[in-house]
JSON list of C-alpha atoms and ligand atoms in Angstrom, two decimals:
[
{"chain": "A", "resi": 1, "resn": "MET", "atom": "CA", "xyz": [136.81, 125.87, 110.90]},
{"chain": "A", "resi": 2, "resn": "LEU", "atom": "CA", "xyz": [136.49, 123.18, 107.86]},
{"chain": "A", "resi": 3, "resn": "TYR", "atom": "CA", "xyz": [137.59, 120.26, 107.58]},
{"chain": "A", "resi": 4, "resn": "PRO", "atom": "CA", "xyz": [138.75, 117.95, 104.46]},
{"chain": "A", "resi": 5, "resn": "THR", "atom": "CA", "xyz": [135.89, 116.43, 102.98]},
{"chain": "A", "resi": 6, "resn": "PRO", "atom": "CA", "xyz": [136.97, 112.43, 103.99]},
{"chain": "A", "resi": 7, "resn": "ILE", "atom": "CA", "xyz": [136.72, 113.25, 107.80]},
{"chain": "A", "resi": 8, "resn": "ALA", "atom": "CA", "xyz": [133.90, 116.15, 107.62]},
{"chain": "A", "resi": 9, "resn": "LYS", "atom": "CA", "xyz": [131.75, 112.78, 105.95]},
{"chain": "A", "resi": 10, "resn": "LEU", "atom": "CA", "xyz": [132.94, 110.68, 108.79]},
{"chain": "A", "resi": 11, "resn": "ILE", "atom": "CA", "xyz": [132.00, 113.37, 111.46]},
{"chain": "A", "resi": 12, "resn": "ASP", "atom": "CA", "xyz": [128.81, 113.25, 109.63]},
{"chain": "A", "resi": 13, "resn": "SER", "atom": "CA", "xyz": [128.56, 109.44, 109.73]},
{"chain": "A", "resi": 14, "resn": "PHE", "atom": "CA", "xyz": [129.15, 109.45, 113.39]},
{"chain": "A", "resi": 15, "resn": "SER", "atom": "CA", "xyz": [126.80, 112.02, 114.80]},
{"chain": "A", "resi": 16, "resn": "LYS", "atom": "CA", "xyz": [124.18, 109.96, 112.87]},
{"chain": "A", "resi": 17, "resn": "LEU", "atom": "CA", "xyz": [124.29, 107.58, 115.94]},
{"chain": "A", "resi": 18, "resn": "PRO", "atom": "CA", "xyz": [122.20, 108.18, 118.86]},
{"chain": "A", "resi": 19, "resn": "GLY", "atom": "CA", "xyz": [123.57, 110.28, 121.85]},
{"chain": "A", "resi": 20, "resn": "ILE", "atom": "CA", "xyz": [126.61, 111.56, 119.89]},
{"chain": "A", "resi": 21, "resn": "GLY", "atom": "CA", "xyz": [126.89, 115.08, 119.25]},
{"chain": "A", "resi": 22, "resn": "THR", "atom": "CA", "xyz": [128.97, 117.01, 116.71]},
{"chain": "A", "resi": 23, "resn": "LYS", "atom": "CA", "xyz": [131.72, 117.21, 119.65]},
{"chain": "A", "resi": 24, "resn": "THR", "atom": "CA", "xyz": [131.97, 113.67, 120.28]},
{"chain": "A", "resi": 25, "resn": "ALA", "atom": "CA", "xyz": [131.30, 112.95, 116.39]},
{"chain": "A", "resi": 26, "resn": "THR", "atom": "CA", "xyz": [134.55, 114.76, 115.81]},
{"chain": "A", "resi": 27, "resn": "ARG", "atom": "CA", "xyz": [136.55, 113.22, 118.49]},
{"chain": "A", "resi": 28, "resn": "LEU", "atom": "CA", "xyz": [135.56, 109.94, 117.20]},
{"chain": "A", "resi": 29, "resn": "ALA", "atom": "CA", "xyz": [136.43, 110.40, 113.42]},
{"chain": "A", "resi": 30, "resn": "PHE", "atom": "CA", "xyz": [140.09, 111.97, 114.46]},
{"chain": "A", "resi": 31, "resn": "TYR", "atom": "CA", "xyz": [140.37, 108.88, 116.74]},
{"chain": "A", "resi": 32, "resn": "THR", "atom": "CA", "xyz": [139.79, 106.67, 113.80]},
{"chain": "A", "resi": 33, "resn": "ILE", "atom": "CA", "xyz": [142.29, 108.29, 111.29]},
{"chain": "A", "resi": 34, "resn": "GLY", "atom": "CA", "xyz": [144.49, 107.54, 113.99]},
{"chain": "A", "resi": 35, "resn": "MET", "atom": "CA", "xyz": [143.85, 104.02, 114.63]},
{"chain": "A", "resi": 36, "resn": "SER", "atom": "CA", "xyz": [145.75, 101.09, 112.59]},
{"chain": "A", "resi": 37, "resn": "ASP", "atom": "CA", "xyz": [144.62, 99.92, 109.40]},
{"chain": "A", "resi": 38, "resn": "GLU", "atom": "CA", "xyz": [143.77, 96.40, 110.70]},
{"chain": "A", "resi": 39, "resn": "ASP", "atom": "CA", "xyz": [141.44, 97.98, 113.09]},
{"chain": "A", "resi": 40, "resn": "VAL", "atom": "CA", "xyz": [140.06, 100.48, 110.69]},
{"chain": "A", "resi": 41, "resn": "ASN", "atom": "CA", "xyz": [139.62, 97.47, 108.34]},
{"chain": "A", "resi": 42, "resn": "ASP", "atom": "CA", "xyz": [137.78, 95.09, 110.90]},
{"chain": "A", "resi": 43, "resn": "PHE", "atom": "CA", "xyz": [135.92, 98.28, 112.14]},
{"chain": "A", "resi": 44, "resn": "ALA", "atom": "CA", "xyz": [134.04, 98.58, 108.50]},
{"chain": "A", "resi": 45, "resn": "LYS", "atom": "CA", "xyz": [133.75, 95.19, 107.80]},
{"chain": "A", "resi": 46, "resn": "ASN", "atom": "CA", "xyz": [132.06, 94.38, 110.91]},
{"chain": "A", "resi": 47, "resn": "LEU", "atom": "CA", "xyz": [129.61, 97.34, 110.34]},
{"chain": "A", "resi": 48, "resn": "LEU", "atom": "CA", "xyz": [128.28, 96.32, 106.84]},
{"chain": "A", "resi": 49, "resn": "ALA", "atom": "CA", "xyz": [128.62, 92.43, 108.39]},
{"chain": "A", "resi": 50, "resn": "ALA", "atom": "CA", "xyz": [126.14, 92.87, 111.14]},
{"chain": "A", "resi": 51, "resn": "LYS", "atom": "CA", "xyz": [123.89, 94.99, 108.66]},
{"chain": "A", "resi": 52, "resn": "ARG", "atom": "CA", "xyz": [124.13, 92.21, 105.57]},
{"chain": "A", "resi": 53, "resn": "GLU", "atom": "CA", "xyz": [124.10, 89.13, 107.80]},
{"chain": "A", "resi": 54, "resn": "LEU", "atom": "CA", "xyz": [121.14, 90.06, 110.54]},
{"chain": "A", "resi": 55, "resn": "THR", "atom": "CA", "xyz": [117.56, 90.23, 109.56]},
{"chain": "A", "resi": 56, "resn": "TYR", "atom": "CA", "xyz": [114.33, 90.16, 111.88]},
{"chain": "A", "resi": 57, "resn": "CYS", "atom": "CA", "xyz": [112.98, 86.89, 112.54]},
{"chain": "A", "resi": 58, "resn": "SER", "atom": "CA", "xyz": [109.34, 86.79, 110.52]},
{"chain": "A", "resi": 59, "resn": "VAL", "atom": "CA", "xyz": [107.78, 84.89, 113.50]},
{"chain": "A", "resi": 60, "resn": "CYS", "atom": "CA", "xyz": [109.00, 86.66, 116.40]},
{"chain": "A", "resi": 61, "resn": "GLY", "atom": "CA", "xyz": [110.99, 90.13, 115.34]},
{"chain": "A", "resi": 62, "resn": "ASN", "atom": "CA", "xyz": [114.14, 89.03, 117.22]},
{"chain": "A", "resi": 63, "resn": "LEU", "atom": "CA", "xyz": [117.61, 90.04, 115.50]},
{"chain": "A", "resi": 64, "resn": "THR", "atom": "CA", "xyz": [118.47, 86.87, 114.05]},
{"chain": "A", "resi": 65, "resn": "GLU", "atom": "CA", "xyz": [121.05, 85.14, 111.21]},
{"chain": "A", "resi": 66, "resn": "GLU", "atom": "CA", "xyz": [118.64, 83.00, 110.55]},
{"chain": "A", "resi": 67, "resn": "ASP", "atom": "CA", "xyz": [114.76, 82.94, 109.85]},
{"chain": "A", "resi": 68, "resn": "PRO", "atom": "CA", "xyz": [113.11, 82.18, 111.93]},
{"chain": "A", "resi": 69, "resn": "CYS", "atom": "CA", "xyz": [115.47, 82.39, 114.71]},
{"chain": "A", "resi": 70, "resn": "VAL", "atom": "CA", "xyz": [117.07, 79.67, 116.75]},
{"chain": "A", "resi": 71, "resn": "ILE", "atom": "CA", "xyz": [114.56, 80.32, 119.61]},
{"chain": "A", "resi": 72, "resn": "CYS", "atom": "CA", "xyz": [111.13, 79.80, 117.09]},
{"chain": "A", "resi": 73, "resn": "THR", "atom": "CA", "xyz": [112.53, 76.80, 116.33]},
{"chain": "A", "resi": 74, "resn": "ASP", "atom": "CA", "xyz": [113.74, 74.97, 119.07]},
{"chain": "A", "resi": 75, "resn": "GLU", "atom": "CA", "xyz": [111.62, 72.32, 120.05]},
{"chain": "A", "resi": 76, "resn": "THR", "atom": "CA", "xyz": [112.36, 72.15, 123.46]},
{"chain": "A", "resi": 77, "resn": "ARG", "atom": "CA", "xyz": [111.12, 75.44, 124.42]},
{"chain": "A", "resi": 78, "resn": "ASP", "atom": "CA", "xyz": [108.05, 76.28, 126.33]},
{"chain": "A", "resi": 79, "resn": "LYS", "atom": "CA", "xyz": [105.03, 76.95, 123.79]},
{"chain": "A", "resi": 80, "resn": "SER", "atom": "CA", "xyz": [102.61, 78.11, 125.90]},
{"chain": "A", "resi": 81, "resn": "THR", "atom": "CA", "xyz": [103.99, 81.23, 127.43]},
{"chain": "A", "resi": 82, "resn": "LEU", "atom": "CA", "xyz": [105.28, 84.32, 125.06]},
{"chain": "A", "resi": 83, "resn": "LEU", "atom": "CA", "xyz": [107.27, 87.09, 126.85]},
{"chain": "A", "resi": 84, "resn": "VAL", "atom": "CA", "xyz": [106.51, 89.97, 125.12]},
{"chain": "A", "resi": 85, "resn": "VAL", "atom": "CA", "xyz": [109.86, 92.63, 125.02]},
{"chain": "A", "resi": 86, "resn": "GLU", "atom": "CA", "xyz": [110.30, 96.18, 123.23]},
{"chain": "A", "resi": 87, "resn": "GLU", "atom": "CA", "xyz": [113.73, 95.57, 121.83]},
{"chain": "A", "resi": 88, "resn": "SER", "atom": "CA", "xyz": [116.03, 92.65, 120.90]},
{"chain": "A", "resi": 89, "resn": "LYS", "atom": "CA", "xyz": [118.46, 93.47, 123.82]},
{"chain": "A", "resi": 90, "resn": "ASP", "atom": "CA", "xyz": [115.64, 92.86, 126.28]},
{"chain": "A", "resi": 91, "resn": "VAL", "atom": "CA", "xyz": [115.70, 89.21, 124.85]},
{"chain": "A", "resi": 92, "resn": "THR", "atom": "CA", "xyz": [119.12, 88.89, 125.48]},
{"chain": "A", "resi": 93, "resn": "ALA", "atom": "CA", "xyz": [118.84, 90.13, 128.83]},
{"chain": "A", "resi": 94, "resn": "MET", "atom": "CA", "xyz": [116.12, 87.52, 129.46]},
{"chain": "A", "resi": 95, "resn": "GLU", "atom": "CA", "xyz": [117.80, 84.39, 128.11]},
{"chain": "A", "resi": 96, "resn": "LYS", "atom": "CA", "xyz": [120.85, 85.59, 130.45]},
{"chain": "A", "resi": 97, "resn": "ILE", "atom": "CA", "xyz": [119.00, 84.66, 133.60]},
{"chain": "A", "resi": 98, "resn": "GLN", "atom": "CA", "xyz": [118.47, 81.31, 131.99]},
{"chain": "A", "resi": 99, "resn": "GLU", "atom": "CA", "xyz": [114.83, 80.97, 133.93]},
{"chain": "A", "resi": 100, "resn": "TYR", "atom": "CA", "xyz": [112.72, 81.59, 131.06]},
{"chain": "A", "resi": 101, "resn": "HIS", "atom": "CA", "xyz": [111.79, 78.90, 128.81]},
{"chain": "A", "resi": 102, "resn": "GLY", "atom": "CA", "xyz": [109.27, 80.27, 126.64]},
{"chain": "A", "resi": 103, "resn": "LEU", "atom": "CA", "xyz": [108.76, 82.13, 123.55]},
{"chain": "A", "resi": 104, "resn": "TYR", "atom": "CA", "xyz": [109.09, 85.76, 122.52]},
{"chain": "A", "resi": 105, "resn": "HIS", "atom": "CA", "xyz": [108.00, 88.75, 120.63]},
{"chain": "A", "resi": 106, "resn": "VAL", "atom": "CA", "xyz": [109.86, 91.55, 119.87]},
{"chain": "A", "resi": 107, "resn": "LEU", "atom": "CA", "xyz": [107.74, 95.08, 119.67]},
{"chain": "A", "resi": 108, "resn": "HIS", "atom": "CA", "xyz": [110.28, 97.43, 117.95]},
{"chain": "A", "resi": 109, "resn": "GLY", "atom": "CA", "xyz": [108.80, 99.90, 120.07]},
{"chain": "A", "resi": 110, "resn": "LEU", "atom": "CA", "xyz": [106.20, 100.82, 122.04]},
{"chain": "A", "resi": 111, "resn": "ILE", "atom": "CA", "xyz": [102.55, 102.87, 122.33]},
{"chain": "A", "resi": 112, "resn": "SER", "atom": "CA", "xyz": [103.15, 106.29, 122.76]},
{"chain": "A", "resi": 113, "resn": "PRO", "atom": "CA", "xyz": [100.28, 108.54, 122.56]},
{"chain": "A", "resi": 114, "resn": "MET", "atom": "CA", "xyz": [102.14, 111.63, 123.82]},
{"chain": "A", "resi": 115, "resn": "ASN", "atom": "CA", "xyz": [104.66, 110.85, 120.60]},
{"chain": "A", "resi": 116, "resn": "GLY", "atom": "CA", "xyz": [101.88, 109.95, 118.09]},
{"chain": "A", "resi": 117, "resn": "VAL", "atom": "CA", "xyz": [102.99, 106.48, 118.17]},
{"chain": "A", "resi": 118, "resn": "GLY", "atom": "CA", "xyz": [100.15, 103.90, 117.76]},
{"chain": "A", "resi": 119, "resn": "PRO", "atom": "CA", "xyz": [99.26, 100.26, 117.81]},
{"chain": "A", "resi": 120, "resn": "ASP", "atom": "CA", "xyz": [100.04, 99.88, 113.94]},
{"chain": "A", "resi": 121, "resn": "ASP", "atom": "CA", "xyz": [103.30, 101.74, 114.25]},
{"chain": "A", "resi": 122, "resn": "ILE", "atom": "CA", "xyz": [105.01, 98.51, 116.25]},
{"chain": "A", "resi": 123, "resn": "ASN", "atom": "CA", "xyz": [105.36, 95.11, 115.67]},
{"chain": "A", "resi": 124, "resn": "LEU", "atom": "CA", "xyz": [102.01, 94.24, 117.22]},
{"chain": "A", "resi": 125, "resn": "LYS", "atom": "CA", "xyz": [99.91, 92.91, 114.46]},
{"chain": "A", "resi": 126, "resn": "SER", "atom": "CA", "xyz": [102.20, 89.88, 114.00]},
{"chain": "A", "resi": 127, "resn": "LEU", "atom": "CA", "xyz": [101.65, 89.31, 117.51]},
{"chain": "A", "resi": 128, "resn": "ILE", "atom": "CA", "xyz": [97.84, 89.09, 117.63]},
{"chain": "A", "resi": 129, "resn": "HIS", "atom": "CA", "xyz": [98.01, 87.41, 114.34]},
{"chain": "A", "resi": 130, "resn": "ARG", "atom": "CA", "xyz": [100.71, 84.54, 115.95]},
{"chain": "A", "resi": 131, "resn": "LEU", "atom": "CA", "xyz": [98.07, 84.29, 118.86]},
{"chain": "A", "resi": 132, "resn": "MET", "atom": "CA", "xyz": [95.38, 82.83, 116.56]},
{"chain": "A", "resi": 133, "resn": "ASP", "atom": "CA", "xyz": [95.48, 79.12, 116.32]},
{"chain": "A", "resi": 134, "resn": "SER", "atom": "CA", "xyz": [98.63, 78.83, 118.70]},
{"chain": "A", "resi": 135, "resn": "GLU", "atom": "CA", "xyz": [99.21, 76.90, 121.75]},
{"chain": "A", "resi": 136, "resn": "ILE", "atom": "CA", "xyz": [100.17, 80.21, 123.84]},
{"chain": "A", "resi": 137, "resn": "SER", "atom": "CA", "xyz": [97.94, 80.52, 126.87]},
{"chain": "A", "resi": 138, "resn": "GLU", "atom": "CA", "xyz": [99.66, 83.33, 128.88]},
{"chain": "A", "resi": 139, "resn": "VAL", "atom": "CA", "xyz": [101.52, 86.16, 127.30]},
{"chain": "A", "resi": 140, "resn": "ILE", "atom": "CA", "xyz": [103.94, 88.25, 129.49]},
{"chain": "A", "resi": 141, "resn": "VAL", "atom": "CA", "xyz": [104.34, 91.60, 128.97]},
{"chain": "A", "resi": 142, "resn": "ALA", "atom": "CA", "xyz": [107.77, 92.68, 129.88]},
{"chain": "A", "resi": 143, "resn": "THR", "atom": "CA", "xyz": [108.06, 95.93, 128.66]},
{"chain": "A", "resi": 144, "resn": "ASN", "atom": "CA", "xyz": [109.79, 98.64, 130.57]},
{"chain": "A", "resi": 145, "resn": "ALA", "atom": "CA", "xyz": [108.05, 100.93, 133.58]},
{"chain": "A", "resi": 146, "resn": "THR", "atom": "CA", "xyz": [107.54, 103.72, 131.96]},
{"chain": "A", "resi": 147, "resn": "ALA", "atom": "CA", "xyz": [104.39, 105.61, 130.66]},
{"chain": "A", "resi": 148, "resn": "ASP", "atom": "CA", "xyz": [104.86, 104.15, 127.32]},
{"chain": "A", "resi": 149, "resn": "GLY", "atom": "CA", "xyz": [105.31, 100.87, 128.30]},
{"chain": "A", "resi": 150, "resn": "GLU", "atom": "CA", "xyz": [102.29, 101.17, 130.79]},
{"chain": "A", "resi": 151, "resn": "ALA", "atom": "CA", "xyz": [100.25, 101.85, 127.92]},
{"chain": "A", "resi": 152, "resn": "THR", "atom": "CA", "xyz": [101.43, 99.43, 125.59]},
{"chain": "A", "resi": 153, "resn": "SER", "atom": "CA", "xyz": [100.86, 96.53, 128.19]},
{"chain": "A", "resi": 154, "resn": "MET", "atom": "CA", "xyz": [97.32, 98.25, 128.76]},
{"chain": "A", "resi": 155, "resn": "TYR", "atom": "CA", "xyz": [96.51, 97.76, 125.15]},
{"chain": "A", "resi": 156, "resn": "ILE", "atom": "CA", "xyz": [97.71, 93.91, 124.77]},
{"chain": "A", "resi": 157, "resn": "SER", "atom": "CA", "xyz": [95.66, 93.28, 127.59]},
{"chain": "A", "resi": 158, "resn": "ARG", "atom": "CA", "xyz": [92.40, 94.81, 126.23]},
{"chain": "A", "resi": 159, "resn": "VAL", "atom": "CA", "xyz": [93.03, 93.29, 122.35]},
{"chain": "A", "resi": 160, "resn": "LEU", "atom": "CA", "xyz": [94.16, 89.42, 124.02]},
{"chain": "A", "resi": 161, "resn": "LYS", "atom": "CA", "xyz": [92.02, 88.95, 126.99]},
{"chain": "A", "resi": 162, "resn": "PRO", "atom": "CA", "xyz": [88.79, 88.65, 125.45]},
{"chain": "A", "resi": 163, "resn": "ALA", "atom": "CA", "xyz": [90.60, 85.81, 122.98]},
{"chain": "A", "resi": 164, "resn": "GLY", "atom": "CA", "xyz": [90.62, 84.08, 126.44]},
{"chain": "A", "resi": 165, "resn": "ILE", "atom": "CA", "xyz": [94.33, 84.43, 126.77]},
{"chain": "A", "resi": 166, "resn": "LYS", "atom": "CA", "xyz": [96.21, 85.23, 130.33]},
{"chain": "A", "resi": 167, "resn": "VAL", "atom": "CA", "xyz": [98.05, 88.41, 130.25]},
{"chain": "A", "resi": 168, "resn": "THR", "atom": "CA", "xyz": [100.46, 89.02, 132.99]},
{"chain": "A", "resi": 169, "resn": "ARG", "atom": "CA", "xyz": [102.98, 91.87, 133.76]},
{"chain": "A", "resi": 170, "resn": "LEU", "atom": "CA", "xyz": [106.25, 91.82, 135.16]},
{"chain": "A", "resi": 171, "resn": "ALA", "atom": "CA", "xyz": [106.16, 92.57, 139.13]},
{"chain": "A", "resi": 172, "resn": "ARG", "atom": "CA", "xyz": [107.04, 95.72, 140.35]},
{"chain": "A", "resi": 173, "resn": "GLY", "atom": "CA", "xyz": [110.47, 94.77, 141.56]},
{"chain": "A", "resi": 174, "resn": "LEU", "atom": "CA", "xyz": [111.55, 96.85, 138.71]},
{"chain": "A", "resi": 175, "resn": "ALA", "atom": "CA", "xyz": [112.33, 100.51, 139.57]},
{"chain": "A", "resi": 176, "resn": "VAL", "atom": "CA", "xyz": [109.96, 102.81, 137.55]},
{"chain": "A", "resi": 177, "resn": "GLY", "atom": "CA", "xyz": [111.30, 104.33, 134.61]},
{"chain": "A", "resi": 178, "resn": "SER", "atom": "CA", "xyz": [113.87, 101.31, 134.59]},
{"chain": "A", "resi": 179, "resn": "ASP", "atom": "CA", "xyz": [115.19, 99.66, 131.37]},
{"chain": "A", "resi": 180, "resn": "ILE", "atom": "CA", "xyz": [114.63, 95.81, 131.38]},
{"chain": "A", "resi": 181, "resn": "GLU", "atom": "CA", "xyz": [118.19, 95.68, 129.64]},
{"chain": "A", "resi": 182, "resn": "TYR", "atom": "CA", "xyz": [119.87, 97.34, 132.85]},
{"chain": "A", "resi": 183, "resn": "ALA", "atom": "CA", "xyz": [118.17, 95.14, 135.94]},
{"chain": "A", "resi": 184, "resn": "ASP", "atom": "CA", "xyz": [120.20, 93.06, 137.55]},
{"chain": "A", "resi": 185, "resn": "GLU", "atom": "CA", "xyz": [119.32, 88.92, 136.96]},
{"chain": "A", "resi": 186, "resn": "VAL", "atom": "CA", "xyz": [118.36, 88.80, 140.70]},
{"chain": "A", "resi": 187, "resn": "THR", "atom": "CA", "xyz": [115.68, 91.62, 140.06]},
{"chain": "A", "resi": 188, "resn": "LEU", "atom": "CA", "xyz": [114.85, 90.42, 136.77]},
{"chain": "A", "resi": 189, "resn": "LEU", "atom": "CA", "xyz": [114.51, 86.81, 138.01]},
{"chain": "A", "resi": 190, "resn": "ARG", "atom": "CA", "xyz": [112.14, 87.96, 140.86]},
{"chain": "A", "resi": 191, "resn": "ALA", "atom": "CA", "xyz": [110.04, 90.18, 138.43]},
{"chain": "A", "resi": 192, "resn": "ILE", "atom": "CA", "xyz": [109.40, 87.23, 136.29]},
{"chain": "A", "resi": 193, "resn": "GLU", "atom": "CA", "xyz": [108.16, 84.83, 139.15]},
{"chain": "A", "resi": 194, "resn": "ASN", "atom": "CA", "xyz": [106.02, 87.37, 141.05]},
{"chain": "A", "resi": 195, "resn": "ARG", "atom": "CA", "xyz": [104.35, 88.56, 137.72]},
{"chain": "A", "resi": 196, "resn": "THR", "atom": "CA", "xyz": [100.67, 89.75, 138.06]},
{"chain": "A", "resi": 197, "resn": "GLU", "atom": "CA", "xyz": [97.35, 89.37, 136.11]},
{"chain": "A", "resi": 198, "resn": "LEU", "atom": "CA", "xyz": [96.30, 92.31, 134.29]},
{"chain": "B", "resi": 201, "resn": "LIG", "atom": "ZN1", "xyz": [111.96, 84.01, 116.21]}
]
Protein backbone atom coordinates (compact mmCIF):
# COMPACT_ATOMS: atom_id res chain seq x y z
CA MET A 1 0.00 0.00 0.00
CA LEU A 2 1.26 3.44 -0.92
CA TYR A 3 1.08 6.11 1.73
CA PRO A 4 0.57 9.80 0.93
CA THR A 5 3.97 11.42 0.32
CA PRO A 6 4.20 13.38 3.62
CA ILE A 7 3.67 10.29 5.72
CA ALA A 8 5.95 8.17 3.52
CA LYS A 9 8.67 10.77 4.08
CA LEU A 10 8.06 10.75 7.83
CA ILE A 11 8.28 6.94 7.90
CA ASP A 12 11.54 7.24 5.98
CA SER A 13 12.91 9.70 8.55
CA PHE A 14 11.97 7.57 11.54
CA SER A 15 13.47 4.46 9.94
CA LYS A 16 16.86 6.20 9.84
CA LEU A 17 17.03 6.02 13.65
CA PRO A 18 18.96 3.09 15.15
CA GLY A 19 16.89 0.07 16.06
CA ILE A 20 13.80 1.34 14.24
CA GLY A 21 12.53 -0.94 11.48
CA THR A 22 9.87 -0.08 8.89
CA LYS A 23 7.08 -1.41 11.09
CA THR A 24 8.01 0.73 14.10
CA ALA A 25 8.74 3.73 11.85
CA THR A 26 5.24 3.44 10.39
CA ARG A 27 3.68 3.24 13.84
CA LEU A 28 5.65 6.30 15.02
CA ALA A 29 4.77 8.27 11.89
CA PHE A 30 1.04 7.65 12.34
CA TYR A 31 1.33 8.43 16.03
CA THR A 32 3.00 11.75 15.20
CA ILE A 33 0.14 12.69 12.88
CA GLY A 34 -2.25 12.16 15.79
CA MET A 35 -0.29 14.39 18.17
CA SER A 36 -1.37 17.97 18.95
CA ASP A 37 0.02 20.77 16.78
CA GLU A 38 1.86 22.12 19.80
CA ASP A 39 3.60 18.83 20.59
CA VAL A 40 4.62 18.31 16.98
CA ASN A 41 5.97 21.87 16.82
CA ASP A 42 8.00 21.32 19.99
CA PHE A 43 9.30 18.01 18.66
CA ALA A 44 10.50 19.58 15.41
CA LYS A 45 11.98 22.58 17.21
CA ASN A 46 13.86 20.39 19.71
CA LEU A 47 15.29 18.25 16.93
CA LEU A 48 16.63 21.29 15.10
CA ALA A 49 17.87 23.02 18.25
CA ALA A 50 19.76 19.96 19.47
CA LYS A 51 21.50 19.70 16.14
CA ARG A 52 22.17 23.42 15.80
CA GLU A 53 23.19 24.34 19.34
CA LEU A 54 25.38 21.39 20.19
CA THR A 55 28.91 20.85 19.02
CA TYR A 56 31.83 18.63 19.99
CA CYS A 57 34.40 20.10 22.38
CA SER A 58 37.59 20.72 20.43
CA VAL A 59 39.65 19.57 23.42
CA CYS A 60 37.92 16.45 24.76
CA GLY A 61 35.35 15.61 22.08
CA ASN A 62 32.39 15.74 24.48
CA LEU A 63 29.03 17.06 23.30
CA THR A 64 28.70 20.67 24.43
CA GLU A 65 26.96 24.01 23.95
CA GLU A 66 30.22 25.92 24.45
CA ASP A 67 33.62 25.08 23.06
CA PRO A 68 35.73 24.22 25.06
CA CYS A 69 33.19 22.45 27.26
CA VAL A 70 32.44 23.21 30.92
CA ILE A 71 34.54 20.28 32.12
CA CYS A 72 37.64 21.29 30.14
CA THR A 73 37.37 24.89 31.35
CA ASP A 74 36.62 24.02 34.99
CA GLU A 75 39.69 25.13 36.97
CA THR A 76 38.73 23.01 39.97
CA ARG A 77 39.07 19.70 38.10
CA ASP A 78 42.04 17.44 38.63
CA LYS A 79 44.21 17.98 35.56
CA SER A 80 46.48 15.02 36.25
CA THR A 81 43.90 12.34 35.43
CA LEU A 82 42.14 11.72 32.16
CA LEU A 83 39.36 9.20 31.65
CA VAL A 84 38.85 7.84 28.14
CA VAL A 85 35.32 6.82 27.12
CA GLU A 86 33.63 5.67 23.95
CA GLU A 87 30.70 8.10 23.84
CA SER A 88 29.45 11.35 25.37
CA LYS A 89 26.77 9.33 27.18
CA ASP A 90 29.54 7.66 29.20
CA VAL A 91 30.73 11.07 30.46
CA THR A 92 27.22 11.69 31.80
CA ALA A 93 27.20 8.27 33.50
CA MET A 94 30.54 9.00 35.19
CA GLU A 95 29.56 12.53 36.21
CA LYS A 96 26.41 11.18 37.84
CA ILE A 97 28.37 9.26 40.47
CA GLN A 98 30.24 12.47 41.43
CA GLU A 99 33.39 10.59 42.43
CA TYR A 100 35.59 11.29 39.45
CA HIS A 101 36.97 14.83 39.23
CA GLY A 102 39.51 14.58 36.46
CA LEU A 103 39.29 15.27 32.74
CA TYR A 104 37.72 13.23 29.93
CA HIS A 105 38.38 12.26 26.38
CA VAL A 106 35.57 10.97 24.15
CA LEU A 107 36.65 8.60 21.36
CA HIS A 108 33.39 8.53 19.36
CA GLY A 109 33.90 4.87 18.62
CA LEU A 110 36.24 2.00 19.36
CA ILE A 111 39.00 0.30 17.45
CA SER A 112 37.36 -2.71 15.84
CA PRO A 113 39.71 -4.98 13.91
CA MET A 114 36.74 -7.17 12.91
CA ASN A 115 34.95 -4.23 11.31
CA GLY A 116 38.02 -2.59 9.85
CA VAL A 117 37.92 0.38 12.26
CA GLY A 118 41.46 1.49 13.04
CA PRO A 119 43.01 4.08 15.39
CA ASP A 120 42.74 6.82 12.76
CA ASP A 121 38.98 6.32 12.42
CA ILE A 122 38.19 7.43 15.97
CA ASN A 123 39.11 10.50 18.08
CA LEU A 124 42.49 9.11 19.15
CA LYS A 125 45.00 11.37 17.46
CA SER A 126 43.76 14.36 19.44
CA LEU A 127 44.17 12.32 22.65
CA ILE A 128 47.84 11.68 21.94
CA HIS A 129 48.30 15.29 20.89
CA ARG A 130 46.61 16.42 24.09
CA LEU A 131 48.94 14.42 26.29
CA MET A 132 52.03 16.13 24.95
CA ASP A 133 53.05 19.02 27.24
CA SER A 134 50.19 18.35 29.65
CA GLU A 135 50.02 17.68 33.38
CA ILE A 136 48.23 14.39 32.76
CA SER A 137 50.03 11.54 34.52
CA GLU A 138 47.34 8.86 34.46
CA VAL A 139 44.99 7.81 31.70
CA ILE A 140 42.07 5.62 32.80
CA VAL A 141 40.61 3.65 29.93
CA ALA A 142 36.90 3.23 30.61
CA THR A 143 35.76 1.55 27.43
CA ASN A 144 33.11 -1.15 27.70
CA ALA A 145 34.16 -4.71 28.47
CA THR A 146 33.75 -5.93 24.89
CA ALA A 147 36.29 -7.21 22.34
CA ASP A 148 36.47 -3.75 20.73
CA GLY A 149 36.76 -2.09 24.14
CA GLU A 150 39.70 -4.39 24.92
CA ALA A 151 41.37 -3.77 21.55
CA THR A 152 41.08 -0.02 22.13
CA SER A 153 42.47 -0.14 25.63
CA MET A 154 45.40 -2.31 24.53
CA TYR A 155 46.23 0.13 21.75
CA ILE A 156 46.09 3.16 24.08
CA SER A 157 48.30 1.40 26.60
CA ARG A 158 50.83 0.46 23.93
CA VAL A 159 51.05 4.00 22.60
CA LEU A 160 51.11 5.88 25.92
CA LYS A 161 53.26 3.72 28.15
CA PRO A 162 56.54 4.51 26.39
CA ALA A 163 55.75 8.20 27.03
CA GLY A 164 55.82 7.48 30.77
CA ILE A 165 52.09 7.88 31.27
CA LYS A 166 50.40 5.46 33.66
CA VAL A 167 47.56 3.68 31.85
CA THR A 168 44.86 1.97 33.91
CA ARG A 169 41.68 0.12 33.00
CA LEU A 170 38.39 0.00 34.91
CA ALA A 171 38.24 -3.03 37.20
CA ARG A 172 36.30 -6.14 36.25
CA GLY A 173 33.34 -5.21 38.41
CA LEU A 174 31.69 -4.48 35.09
CA ALA A 175 30.18 -7.58 33.54
CA VAL A 176 31.81 -8.71 30.30
CA GLY A 177 30.06 -7.16 27.33
CA SER A 178 28.27 -4.66 29.53
CA ASP A 179 27.76 -0.98 28.80
CA ILE A 180 29.20 1.70 31.08
CA GLU A 181 26.09 3.71 30.37
CA TYR A 182 23.86 1.13 32.04
CA ALA A 183 26.12 0.16 34.94
CA ASP A 184 24.69 1.04 38.32
CA GLU A 185 26.49 3.69 40.35
CA VAL A 186 27.97 1.32 42.94
CA THR A 187 29.42 -0.92 40.23
CA LEU A 188 30.87 2.05 38.38
CA LEU A 189 32.33 3.51 41.56
CA ARG A 190 33.96 0.21 42.48
CA ALA A 191 35.28 -0.17 38.94
CA ILE A 192 37.07 3.18 39.20
CA GLU A 193 38.42 2.55 42.69
CA ASN A 194 39.77 -0.88 41.79
CA ARG A 195 41.18 0.07 38.41
CA THR A 196 44.20 -1.95 37.33
CA GLU A 197 47.37 -0.81 35.65
CA LEU A 198 47.89 -1.98 32.07
ZN1 LIG B 1 35.90 19.41 26.70
